[in-house]
Amino acid sequence: MLELHCHTTCSDGTLTPEALVALARARGVKALAITDHDTIAGWDRAIAAAANDLEIVPGLELSTVHRDRSLHILGFYPNRAQLEGPLQERIAGRHRRAEAMVAKLAALGYPINLSELPEDTAPGRPHIAAALVAAGYVKTPQAAFDQWLGERGPAYVPYEPLSAPEGIQLLRRCGAVPVWAHPYLFRGGTVATVLPELVAAGLMGIEVYHPHHSPSDIRHLEAYCQAYGLLITGGSDYHGPTKEPSKGNVNLNGLQVSLDLLPPLKQAAAALKR
Ligand code: AMP
Ligand code: ZN
Ligand code: FE
Ligand code: FE
């Protein structure tokens, strides 16, 4: 099976690239994309751990802002040398943003310390949520999101400016196939109104299969892909094992995405590089 959306300890996942690869192998995944937030630091470790019996699809999940809300774009098969410079700036922005959220929390009366994150980790809100749990302010990360870290929460800080069209163009310039991640999680407008804006900017695919998408969401997205001539991708958006299973939280390979989706993605990536 195919798994095209996963996070590791290089961003806000809780499994190392090596542990993720071992789990993917055990779950029967044949091709595994590493799509950390704004970083490609996990690729080499995943590729080394995968040896020859699991194909690693190099990817990332780029964080952009569209209509004043966070919008995620997956990028598959980027040219590393072209993307590394721009990503360094995005990761530096993530560090500044995390510090700004920590400062807001301190001002609200909830001081935390984020210093023990590994060097190669691009920090995100889940790290802050975990620190709030560790400090004993809330029982679960979800409660931290509900109380402070949600997009309209009192400690939220948006990503540093990068519009969705700029993100799509950046990915394409670097040879990566841009795919709108989990469209029905976007809060800045309906899929029907936002999708044409992204297609005009050069979007090439939609993440149709995602744990937060209902069967009717999936049918709508499949129809949009057909209408606009877009690629279909899917993945579990796996962030590591969780204690309590909840909606939108499936296991690695839980969506059983077909390997048939991979060759068209590879062809599109090759065409971008010609
Ligand atoms: P960031 O890129 O730092 O804004 O963090 C995004 C990540 O936070 C997502 O990939 C999810 O893992 C998690 N997340 C975002 N919104 C929520 C929410 N409302 N509740 C729980 N987790 C969330
Ligand atoms: Zn995440
Ligand atoms: Fe995302
Ligand atoms: Fe993700």
PDB file of C-alpha atoms and ligand atoms in Angstrom:
ATOM      1  CA  MET A   1       0.000   0.000   0.000  1.00  0.00           C
ATOM      2  CA  LEU A   2       0.869   3.655  -0.332  1.00  0.00           C
ATOM      3  CA  GLU A   3       1.269   6.182   2.485  1.00  0.00           C
ATOM      4  CA  LEU A   4       1.796   9.748   1.222  1.00  0.00           C
ATOM      5  CA  HIS A   5       1.501  11.898   4.374  1.00  0.00           C
ATOM      6  CA  CYS A   6       3.592  11.281   7.525  1.00  0.00           C
ATOM      7  CA  HIS A   7       5.492  13.259  10.132  1.00  0.00           C
ATOM      8  CA  THR A   8       8.632  12.368  12.080  1.00  0.00           C
ATOM      9  CA  THR A   9      10.596  13.880  14.975  1.00  0.00           C
ATOM     10  CA  CYS A  10      12.122  16.249  12.394  1.00  0.00           C
ATOM     11  CA  SER A  11       8.842  18.172  12.750  1.00  0.00           C
ATOM     12  CA  ASP A  12       5.946  17.387  15.094  1.00  0.00           C
ATOM     13  CA  GLY A  13       5.791  13.601  14.716  1.00  0.00           C
ATOM     14  CA  THR A  14       6.717  11.482  17.719  1.00  0.00           C
ATOM     15  CA  LEU A  15       8.516   8.647  15.871  1.00  0.00           C
ATOM     16  CA  THR A  16      12.026   9.031  14.512  1.00  0.00           C
ATOM     17  CA  PRO A  17      12.417   8.455  10.767  1.00  0.00           C
ATOM     18  CA  GLU A  18      13.942   5.060  11.577  1.00  0.00           C
ATOM     19  CA  ALA A  19      11.025   4.033  13.816  1.00  0.00           C
ATOM     20  CA  LEU A  20       8.506   5.266  11.243  1.00  0.00           C
ATOM     21  CA  VAL A  21      10.157   3.190   8.527  1.00  0.00           C
ATOM     22  CA  ALA A  22      10.147   0.093  10.750  1.00  0.00           C
ATOM     23  CA  LEU A  23       6.448   0.561  11.488  1.00  0.00           C
ATOM     24  CA  ALA A  24       5.616   1.167   7.826  1.00  0.00           C
ATOM     25  CA  ARG A  25       7.374  -2.040   6.871  1.00  0.00           C
ATOM     26  CA  ALA A  26       5.484  -3.960   9.564  1.00  0.00           C
ATOM     27  CA  ARG A  27       2.178  -2.538   8.315  1.00  0.00           C
ATOM     28  CA  GLY A  28       2.742  -3.547   4.724  1.00  0.00           C
ATOM     29  CA  VAL A  29       3.489  -0.127   3.250  1.00  0.00           C
ATOM     30  CA  LYS A  30       5.368  -0.419  -0.048  1.00  0.00           C
ATOM     31  CA  ALA A  31       5.974   3.302  -0.663  1.00  0.00           C
ATOM     32  CA  LEU A  32       6.191   5.837   2.169  1.00  0.00           C
ATOM     33  CA  ALA A  33       6.362   9.606   1.798  1.00  0.00           C
ATOM     34  CA  ILE A  34       8.122  11.641   4.485  1.00  0.00           C
ATOM     35  CA  THR A  35       6.225  14.943   4.616  1.00  0.00           C
ATOM     36  CA  ASP A  36       7.443  16.896   7.615  1.00  0.00           C
ATOM     37  CA  HIS A  37       6.304  20.494   8.146  1.00  0.00           C
ATOM     38  CA  ASP A  38       8.690  22.810   6.245  1.00  0.00           C
ATOM     39  CA  THR A  39      11.676  20.478   6.467  1.00  0.00           C
ATOM     40  CA  ILE A  40      13.268  17.659   4.509  1.00  0.00           C
ATOM     41  CA  ALA A  41      15.676  16.714   7.309  1.00  0.00           C
ATOM     42  CA  GLY A  42      14.105  13.270   7.757  1.00  0.00           C
ATOM     43  CA  TRP A  43      14.671  11.963   4.228  1.00  0.00           C
ATOM     44  CA  ASP A  44      18.218  10.666   4.555  1.00  0.00           C
ATOM     45  CA  ARG A  45      17.546   8.804   7.775  1.00  0.00           C
ATOM     46  CA  ALA A  46      14.381   7.260   6.334  1.00  0.00           C
ATOM     47  CA  ILE A  47      16.127   6.260   3.123  1.00  0.00           C
ATOM     48  CA  ALA A  48      19.022   4.696   5.053  1.00  0.00           C
ATOM     49  CA  ALA A  49      16.616   2.782   7.306  1.00  0.00           C
ATOM     50  CA  ALA A  50      14.443   1.623   4.412  1.00  0.00           C
ATOM     51  CA  ALA A  51      17.298  -0.152   2.624  1.00  0.00           C
ATOM     52  CA  ASN A  52      15.860  -1.771  -0.507  1.00  0.00           C
ATOM     53  CA  ASP A  53      12.545  -3.193   0.608  1.00  0.00           C
ATOM     54  CA  LEU A  54      10.562   0.040   1.078  1.00  0.00           C
ATOM     55  CA  GLU A  55      10.429   2.934  -1.346  1.00  0.00           C
ATOM     56  CA  ILE A  56      10.768   6.365   0.270  1.00  0.00           C
ATOM     57  CA  VAL A  57       8.946   9.181  -1.523  1.00  0.00           C
ATOM     58  CA  PRO A  58      10.727  12.464  -0.739  1.00  0.00           C
ATOM     59  CA  GLY A  59       8.287  15.169   0.274  1.00  0.00           C
ATOM     60  CA  LEU A  60       7.348  17.947   2.655  1.00  0.00           C
ATOM     61  CA  GLU A  61       4.284  19.802   3.901  1.00  0.00           C
ATOM     62  CA  LEU A  62       4.712  23.510   3.277  1.00  0.00           C
ATOM     63  CA  SER A  63       2.924  25.918   5.639  1.00  0.00           C
ATOM     64  CA  THR A  64       1.329  28.918   3.953  1.00  0.00           C
ATOM     65  CA  VAL A  65      -1.256  31.549   4.805  1.00  0.00           C
ATOM     66  CA  HIS A  66      -4.295  31.976   2.571  1.00  0.00           C
ATOM     67  CA  ARG A  67      -7.260  34.252   3.292  1.00  0.00           C
ATOM     68  CA  ASP A  68      -5.726  34.873   6.706  1.00  0.00           C
ATOM     69  CA  ARG A  69      -5.777  31.170   7.618  1.00  0.00           C
ATOM     70  CA  SER A  70      -3.225  28.400   7.645  1.00  0.00           C
ATOM     71  CA  LEU A  71      -3.151  26.345   4.436  1.00  0.00           C
ATOM     72  CA  HIS A  72      -0.877  23.327   3.963  1.00  0.00           C
ATOM     73  CA  ILE A  73       0.576  22.271   0.631  1.00  0.00           C
ATOM     74  CA  LEU A  74       2.297  18.928   0.177  1.00  0.00           C
ATOM     75  CA  GLY A  75       5.241  18.890  -2.215  1.00  0.00           C
ATOM     76  CA  PHE A  76       6.505  15.646  -3.724  1.00  0.00           C
ATOM     77  CA  TYR A  77       9.932  14.964  -5.262  1.00  0.00           C
ATOM     78  CA  PRO A  78      11.549  18.404  -4.847  1.00  0.00           C
ATOM     79  CA  ASN A  79      15.117  19.034  -5.954  1.00  0.00           C
ATOM     80  CA  ARG A  80      16.832  19.188  -2.627  1.00  0.00           C
ATOM     81  CA  ALA A  81      19.548  21.689  -3.599  1.00  0.00           C
ATOM     82  CA  GLN A  82      16.973  24.218  -4.845  1.00  0.00           C
ATOM     83  CA  LEU A  83      14.634  23.903  -1.884  1.00  0.00           C
ATOM     84  CA  GLU A  84      17.078  23.811   1.016  1.00  0.00           C
ATOM     85  CA  GLY A  85      17.828  27.546   1.091  1.00  0.00           C
ATOM     86  CA  PRO A  86      14.184  28.707   1.096  1.00  0.00           C
ATOM     87  CA  LEU A  87      13.306  26.055   3.708  1.00  0.00           C
ATOM     88  CA  GLN A  88      16.026  27.245   6.055  1.00  0.00           C
ATOM     89  CA  GLU A  89      14.285  30.599   6.161  1.00  0.00           C
ATOM     90  CA  ARG A  90      10.906  28.931   6.829  1.00  0.00           C
ATOM     91  CA  ILE A  91      12.390  26.849   9.665  1.00  0.00           C
ATOM     92  CA  ALA A  92      13.982  29.947  11.197  1.00  0.00           C
ATOM     93  CA  GLY A  93      10.507  31.510  10.985  1.00  0.00           C
ATOM     94  CA  ARG A  94       9.056  28.501  12.825  1.00  0.00           C
ATOM     95  CA  HIS A  95      11.582  29.030  15.638  1.00  0.00           C
ATOM     96  CA  ARG A  96      10.635  32.718  15.882  1.00  0.00           C
ATOM     97  CA  ARG A  97       6.932  31.806  15.839  1.00  0.00           C
ATOM     98  CA  ALA A  98       7.346  29.174  18.582  1.00  0.00           C
ATOM     99  CA  GLU A  99       9.163  31.727  20.739  1.00  0.00           C
ATOM    100  CA  ALA A 100       6.360  34.229  20.140  1.00  0.00           C
ATOM    101  CA  MET A 101       3.731  31.672  21.217  1.00  0.00           C
ATOM    102  CA  VAL A 102       5.769  30.776  24.311  1.00  0.00           C
ATOM    103  CA  ALA A 103       5.946  34.494  25.164  1.00  0.00           C
ATOM    104  CA  LYS A 104       2.166  34.852  24.761  1.00  0.00           C
ATOM    105  CA  LEU A 105       1.599  31.866  27.047  1.00  0.00           C
ATOM    106  CA  ALA A 106       3.963  33.308  29.655  1.00  0.00           C
ATOM    107  CA  ALA A 107       2.044  36.594  29.527  1.00  0.00           C
ATOM    108  CA  LEU A 108      -1.166  34.619  30.070  1.00  0.00           C
ATOM    109  CA  GLY A 109       0.377  33.023  33.172  1.00  0.00           C
ATOM    110  CA  TYR A 110       1.499  29.694  31.677  1.00  0.00           C
ATOM    111  CA  PRO A 111       5.293  29.701  31.374  1.00  0.00           C
ATOM    112  CA  ILE A 112       6.856  26.727  29.569  1.00  0.00           C
ATOM    113  CA  ASN A 113      10.272  25.726  28.311  1.00  0.00           C
ATOM    114  CA  LEU A 114      10.800  24.407  24.769  1.00  0.00           C
ATOM    115  CA  SER A 115      14.571  24.097  24.934  1.00  0.00           C
ATOM    116  CA  GLU A 116      14.795  20.311  24.928  1.00  0.00           C
ATOM    117  CA  LEU A 117      13.709  19.866  21.293  1.00  0.00           C
ATOM    118  CA  PRO A 118      16.352  18.138  19.134  1.00  0.00           C
ATOM    119  CA  GLU A 119      18.520  20.391  16.985  1.00  0.00           C
ATOM    120  CA  ASP A 120      17.053  19.257  13.649  1.00  0.00           C
ATOM    121  CA  THR A 121      13.401  19.647  14.690  1.00  0.00           C
ATOM    122  CA  ALA A 122      11.189  22.251  13.010  1.00  0.00           C
ATOM    123  CA  PRO A 123       9.037  23.348  15.972  1.00  0.00           C
ATOM    124  CA  GLY A 124       5.245  23.459  15.787  1.00  0.00           C
ATOM    125  CA  ARG A 125       2.194  23.847  17.947  1.00  0.00           C
ATOM    126  CA  PRO A 126       2.106  20.158  18.993  1.00  0.00           C
ATOM    127  CA  HIS A 127       5.468  20.662  20.731  1.00  0.00           C
ATOM    128  CA  ILE A 128       4.010  23.592  22.647  1.00  0.00           C
ATOM    129  CA  ALA A 129       0.884  21.578  23.469  1.00  0.00           C
ATOM    130  CA  ALA A 130       3.074  18.750  24.810  1.00  0.00           C
ATOM    131  CA  ALA A 131       5.020  21.211  26.970  1.00  0.00           C
ATOM    132  CA  LEU A 132       1.749  22.591  28.386  1.00  0.00           C
ATOM    133  CA  VAL A 133       0.698  19.040  29.304  1.00  0.00           C
ATOM    134  CA  ALA A 134       4.129  18.293  30.817  1.00  0.00           C
ATOM    135  CA  ALA A 135       3.873  21.473  32.923  1.00  0.00           C
ATOM    136  CA  GLY A 136       0.559  20.207  34.290  1.00  0.00           C
ATOM    137  CA  TYR A 137      -1.600  23.070  32.940  1.00  0.00           C
ATOM    138  CA  VAL A 138      -3.867  20.745  30.934  1.00  0.00           C
ATOM    139  CA  LYS A 139      -4.432  16.999  30.742  1.00  0.00           C
ATOM    140  CA  THR A 140      -4.271  16.525  26.963  1.00  0.00           C
ATOM    141  CA  PRO A 141      -2.697  18.239  23.951  1.00  0.00           C
ATOM    142  CA  GLN A 142      -6.196  18.663  22.521  1.00  0.00           C
ATOM    143  CA  ALA A 143      -7.159  20.716  25.586  1.00  0.00           C
ATOM    144  CA  ALA A 144      -4.138  22.952  24.965  1.00  0.00           C
ATOM    145  CA  PHE A 145      -5.303  23.514  21.376  1.00  0.00           C
ATOM    146  CA  ASP A 146      -8.856  24.200  22.535  1.00  0.00           C
ATOM    147  CA  GLN A 147      -7.772  26.652  25.226  1.00  0.00           C
ATOM    148  CA  TRP A 148      -4.797  28.502  23.694  1.00  0.00           C
ATOM    149  CA  LEU A 149      -3.329  27.191  20.447  1.00  0.00           C
ATOM    150  CA  GLY A 150      -6.218  26.915  17.979  1.00  0.00           C
ATOM    151  CA  GLU A 151      -6.140  29.332  15.035  1.00  0.00           C
ATOM    152  CA  ARG A 152      -8.314  31.809  16.933  1.00  0.00           C
ATOM    153  CA  GLY A 153      -6.814  30.992  20.351  1.00  0.00           C
ATOM    154  CA  PRO A 154      -5.157  33.596  22.620  1.00  0.00           C
ATOM    155  CA  ALA A 155      -1.634  32.193  22.196  1.00  0.00           C
ATOM    156  CA  TYR A 156      -1.825  31.525  18.455  1.00  0.00           C
ATOM    157  CA  VAL A 157       0.732  33.105  16.173  1.00  0.00           C
ATOM    158  CA  PRO A 158       0.370  32.701  12.371  1.00  0.00           C
ATOM    159  CA  TYR A 159       3.166  31.503  10.123  1.00  0.00           C
ATOM    160  CA  GLU A 160       5.473  34.170   8.804  1.00  0.00           C
ATOM    161  CA  PRO A 161       4.097  35.445   5.471  1.00  0.00           C
ATOM    162  CA  LEU A 162       4.119  33.004   2.550  1.00  0.00           C
ATOM    163  CA  SER A 163       0.950  33.034   0.484  1.00  0.00           C
ATOM    164  CA  ALA A 164      -0.451  29.822  -0.936  1.00  0.00           C
ATOM    165  CA  PRO A 165       0.259  30.941  -4.548  1.00  0.00           C
ATOM    166  CA  GLU A 166       3.845  31.789  -3.531  1.00  0.00           C
ATOM    167  CA  GLY A 167       4.175  28.371  -1.877  1.00  0.00           C
ATOM    168  CA  ILE A 168       2.808  26.579  -4.939  1.00  0.00           C
ATOM    169  CA  GLN A 169       5.192  28.474  -7.203  1.00  0.00           C
ATOM    170  CA  LEU A 170       8.142  27.836  -4.899  1.00  0.00           C
ATOM    171  CA  LEU A 171       7.453  24.096  -4.949  1.00  0.00           C
ATOM    172  CA  ARG A 172       7.100  24.011  -8.733  1.00  0.00           C
ATOM    173  CA  ARG A 173      10.293  26.019  -9.227  1.00  0.00           C
ATOM    174  CA  CYS A 174      12.042  23.384  -7.102  1.00  0.00           C
ATOM    175  CA  GLY A 175      10.609  20.540  -9.194  1.00  0.00           C
ATOM    176  CA  ALA A 176       8.045  19.457  -6.579  1.00  0.00           C
ATOM    177  CA  VAL A 177       4.443  18.515  -7.360  1.00  0.00           C
ATOM    178  CA  PRO A 178       2.202  20.810  -5.247  1.00  0.00           C
ATOM    179  CA  VAL A 179      -0.834  19.101  -3.691  1.00  0.00           C
ATOM    180  CA  TRP A 180      -3.437  20.778  -1.461  1.00  0.00           C
ATOM    181  CA  ALA A 181      -3.313  18.914   1.868  1.00  0.00           C
ATOM    182  CA  HIS A 182      -6.580  18.046   3.679  1.00  0.00           C
ATOM    183  CA  PRO A 183      -8.750  20.721   1.937  1.00  0.00           C
ATOM    184  CA  TYR A 184     -11.688  20.186   4.262  1.00  0.00           C
ATOM    185  CA  LEU A 185      -9.559  21.204   7.259  1.00  0.00           C
ATOM    186  CA  PHE A 186      -9.058  24.660   5.723  1.00  0.00           C
ATOM    187  CA  ARG A 187     -11.038  27.333   7.580  1.00  0.00           C
ATOM    188  CA  GLY A 188     -10.604  30.351   5.293  1.00  0.00           C
ATOM    189  CA  GLY A 189     -13.286  29.551   2.694  1.00  0.00           C
ATOM    190  CA  THR A 190     -15.118  26.751   0.952  1.00  0.00           C
ATOM    191  CA  VAL A 191     -13.259  24.266  -1.192  1.00  0.00           C
ATOM    192  CA  ALA A 192     -15.397  25.363  -4.137  1.00  0.00           C
ATOM    193  CA  THR A 193     -14.172  28.965  -3.918  1.00  0.00           C
ATOM    194  CA  VAL A 194     -10.565  28.354  -2.852  1.00  0.00           C
ATOM    195  CA  LEU A 195      -9.677  25.534  -5.227  1.00  0.00           C
ATOM    196  CA  PRO A 196      -9.868  27.681  -8.418  1.00  0.00           C
ATOM    197  CA  GLU A 197      -7.513  30.212  -6.791  1.00  0.00           C
ATOM    198  CA  LEU A 198      -4.974  27.484  -6.074  1.00  0.00           C
ATOM    199  CA  VAL A 199      -5.358  25.901  -9.503  1.00  0.00           C
ATOM    200  CA  ALA A 200      -4.725  29.311 -11.103  1.00  0.00           C
ATOM    201  CA  ALA A 201      -1.502  29.483  -9.069  1.00  0.00           C
ATOM    202  CA  GLY A 202      -0.325  26.117 -10.414  1.00  0.00           C
ATOM    203  CA  LEU A 203      -1.713  23.498  -8.034  1.00  0.00           C
ATOM    204  CA  MET A 204      -1.321  19.998  -9.478  1.00  0.00           C
ATOM    205  CA  GLY A 205      -3.161  17.711  -7.056  1.00  0.00           C
ATOM    206  CA  ILE A 206      -5.489  17.271  -4.101  1.00  0.00           C
ATOM    207  CA  GLU A 207      -5.050  15.103  -1.049  1.00  0.00           C
ATOM    208  CA  VAL A 208      -8.382  13.324  -1.414  1.00  0.00           C
ATOM    209  CA  TYR A 209      -7.882  10.560   1.140  1.00  0.00           C
ATOM    210  CA  HIS A 210      -7.255  11.937   4.622  1.00  0.00           C
ATOM    211  CA  PRO A 211      -8.612  10.850   8.015  1.00  0.00           C
ATOM    212  CA  HIS A 212     -10.556  14.092   8.448  1.00  0.00           C
ATOM    213  CA  HIS A 213     -12.437  13.684   5.161  1.00  0.00           C
ATOM    214  CA  SER A 214     -15.898  12.108   5.257  1.00  0.00           C
ATOM    215  CA  PRO A 215     -17.079   9.786   2.466  1.00  0.00           C
ATOM    216  CA  SER A 216     -18.998  12.686   0.923  1.00  0.00           C
ATOM    217  CA  ASP A 217     -15.940  14.990   1.174  1.00  0.00           C
ATOM    218  CA  ILE A 218     -14.014  12.310  -0.698  1.00  0.00           C
ATOM    219  CA  ARG A 219     -16.628  12.057  -3.433  1.00  0.00           C
ATOM    220  CA  HIS A 220     -16.581  15.838  -3.893  1.00  0.00           C
ATOM    221  CA  LEU A 221     -12.793  15.938  -4.081  1.00  0.00           C
ATOM    222  CA  GLU A 222     -12.675  13.072  -6.568  1.00  0.00           C
ATOM    223  CA  ALA A 223     -15.092  15.021  -8.762  1.00  0.00           C
ATOM    224  CA  TYR A 224     -12.954  18.183  -8.486  1.00  0.00           C
ATOM    225  CA  CYS A 225      -9.853  16.217  -9.490  1.00  0.00           C
ATOM    226  CA  GLN A 226     -11.675  14.941 -12.544  1.00  0.00           C
ATOM    227  CA  ALA A 227     -13.052  18.382 -13.455  1.00  0.00           C
ATOM    228  CA  TYR A 228      -9.718  20.215 -13.078  1.00  0.00           C
ATOM    229  CA  GLY A 229      -7.438  17.401 -14.245  1.00  0.00           C
ATOM    230  CA  LEU A 230      -5.684  17.161 -10.873  1.00  0.00           C
ATOM    231  CA  LEU A 231      -3.728  14.294  -9.343  1.00  0.00           C
ATOM    232  CA  ILE A 232      -5.187  12.377  -6.412  1.00  0.00           C
ATOM    233  CA  THR A 233      -3.108  11.602  -3.324  1.00  0.00           C
ATOM    234  CA  GLY A 234      -3.865  10.231   0.130  1.00  0.00           C
ATOM    235  CA  GLY A 235      -2.282   9.476   3.468  1.00  0.00           C
ATOM    236  CA  SER A 236      -2.943   9.109   7.161  1.00  0.00           C
ATOM    237  CA  ASP A 237      -1.142  12.330   8.265  1.00  0.00           C
ATOM    238  CA  TYR A 238       0.457  10.048  10.823  1.00  0.00           C
ATOM    239  CA  HIS A 239       2.118  11.831  13.764  1.00  0.00           C
ATOM    240  CA  GLY A 240       2.951   8.743  15.861  1.00  0.00           C
ATOM    241  CA  PRO A 241       1.089   6.449  18.240  1.00  0.00           C
ATOM    242  CA  THR A 242      -1.564   8.060  20.450  1.00  0.00           C
ATOM    243  CA  LYS A 243      -3.094   6.862  23.698  1.00  0.00           C
ATOM    244  CA  GLU A 244      -6.710   7.590  22.858  1.00  0.00           C
ATOM    245  CA  PRO A 245      -7.864   6.962  19.305  1.00  0.00           C
ATOM    246  CA  SER A 246     -10.052   9.852  18.141  1.00  0.00           C
ATOM    247  CA  LYS A 247     -11.743  11.004  14.973  1.00  0.00           C
ATOM    248  CA  GLY A 248      -9.197  12.027  12.435  1.00  0.00           C
ATOM    249  CA  ASN A 249      -6.548   9.895  14.036  1.00  0.00           C
ATOM    250  CA  VAL A 250      -5.854   6.710  12.119  1.00  0.00           C
ATOM    251  CA  ASN A 251      -2.965   4.355  12.235  1.00  0.00           C
ATOM    252  CA  LEU A 252      -0.142   4.283   9.739  1.00  0.00           C
ATOM    253  CA  ASN A 253      -1.486   2.738   6.518  1.00  0.00           C
ATOM    254  CA  GLY A 254      -4.965   2.940   8.074  1.00  0.00           C
ATOM    255  CA  LEU A 255      -6.437   4.383   4.863  1.00  0.00           C
ATOM    256  CA  GLN A 256      -5.083   1.584   2.644  1.00  0.00           C
ATOM    257  CA  VAL A 257      -4.309   3.938  -0.230  1.00  0.00           C
ATOM    258  CA  SER A 258      -3.683   2.232  -3.564  1.00  0.00           C
ATOM    259  CA  LEU A 259      -0.171   2.093  -4.987  1.00  0.00           C
ATOM    260  CA  ASP A 260      -1.740   2.977  -8.361  1.00  0.00           C
ATOM    261  CA  LEU A 261      -1.700   6.646  -7.313  1.00  0.00           C
ATOM    262  CA  LEU A 262       2.107   6.730  -7.292  1.00  0.00           C
ATOM    263  CA  PRO A 263       3.089   6.418 -10.999  1.00  0.00           C
ATOM    264  CA  PRO A 264       1.074   9.507 -12.101  1.00  0.00           C
ATOM    265  CA  LEU A 265       2.695  11.511  -9.286  1.00  0.00           C
ATOM    266  CA  LYS A 266       6.137  10.409 -10.435  1.00  0.00           C
ATOM    267  CA  GLN A 267       5.323  11.289 -14.049  1.00  0.00           C
ATOM    268  CA  ALA A 268       4.150  14.758 -13.016  1.00  0.00           C
ATOM    269  CA  ALA A 269       7.341  15.307 -11.010  1.00  0.00           C
ATOM    270  CA  ALA A 270       9.474  14.213 -13.971  1.00  0.00           C
ATOM    271  CA  ALA A 271       7.551  16.530 -16.311  1.00  0.00           C
ATOM    272  CA  LEU A 272       8.219  19.502 -13.993  1.00  0.00           C
ATOM    273  CA  LYS A 273      11.949  18.863 -14.257  1.00  0.00           C
ATOM    274  CA  ARG A 274      12.035  18.817 -18.056  1.00  0.00           C
TER     275      ARG A 274
HETATM  276  P1  AMP B   1       1.627  24.220  13.147  1.00  0.00           P
HETATM  277  O1  AMP B   1       2.150  23.901  11.766  1.00  0.00           O
HETATM  278  O2  AMP B   1       2.716  24.536  14.107  1.00  0.00           O
HETATM  279  O3  AMP B   1       0.548  25.246  13.114  1.00  0.00           O
HETATM  280  O4  AMP B   1       0.980  22.860  13.703  1.00  0.00           O
HETATM  281  C1  AMP B   1       0.103  22.134  12.880  1.00  0.00           C
HETATM  282  C2  AMP B   1      -0.137  20.771  13.502  1.00  0.00           C
HETATM  283  O5  AMP B   1      -0.830  20.948  14.726  1.00  0.00           O
HETATM  284  C3  AMP B   1      -1.015  19.885  12.660  1.00  0.00           C
HETATM  285  O6  AMP B   1      -0.255  19.095  11.771  1.00  0.00           O
HETATM  286  C4  AMP B   1      -1.658  19.007  13.699  1.00  0.00           C
HETATM  287  O7  AMP B   1      -0.751  17.975  14.061  1.00  0.00           O
HETATM  288  C5  AMP B   1      -1.800  19.910  14.896  1.00  0.00           C
HETATM  289  N1  AMP B   1      -3.108  20.607  15.035  1.00  0.00           N
HETATM  290  C6  AMP B   1      -3.532  21.664  14.322  1.00  0.00           C
HETATM  291  N2  AMP B   1      -4.732  22.081  14.734  1.00  0.00           N
HETATM  292  C7  AMP B   1      -5.086  21.272  15.759  1.00  0.00           C
HETATM  293  C8  AMP B   1      -6.237  21.191  16.620  1.00  0.00           C
HETATM  294  N3  AMP B   1      -7.252  22.059  16.523  1.00  0.00           N
HETATM  295  N4  AMP B   1      -6.246  20.219  17.550  1.00  0.00           N
HETATM  296  C9  AMP B   1      -5.218  19.359  17.649  1.00  0.00           C
HETATM  297  N5  AMP B   1      -4.124  19.381  16.888  1.00  0.00           N
HETATM  298  C10 AMP B   1      -4.044  20.312  15.937  1.00  0.00           C
HETATM  299 ZN    ZN B   2       1.753  18.157  12.185  1.00  0.00          ZN
HETATM  300 FE    FE B   3      -1.350  19.607   7.632  1.00  0.00          FE
HETATM  301 FE    FE B   4       0.513  16.831   8.195  1.00  0.00          FE
END
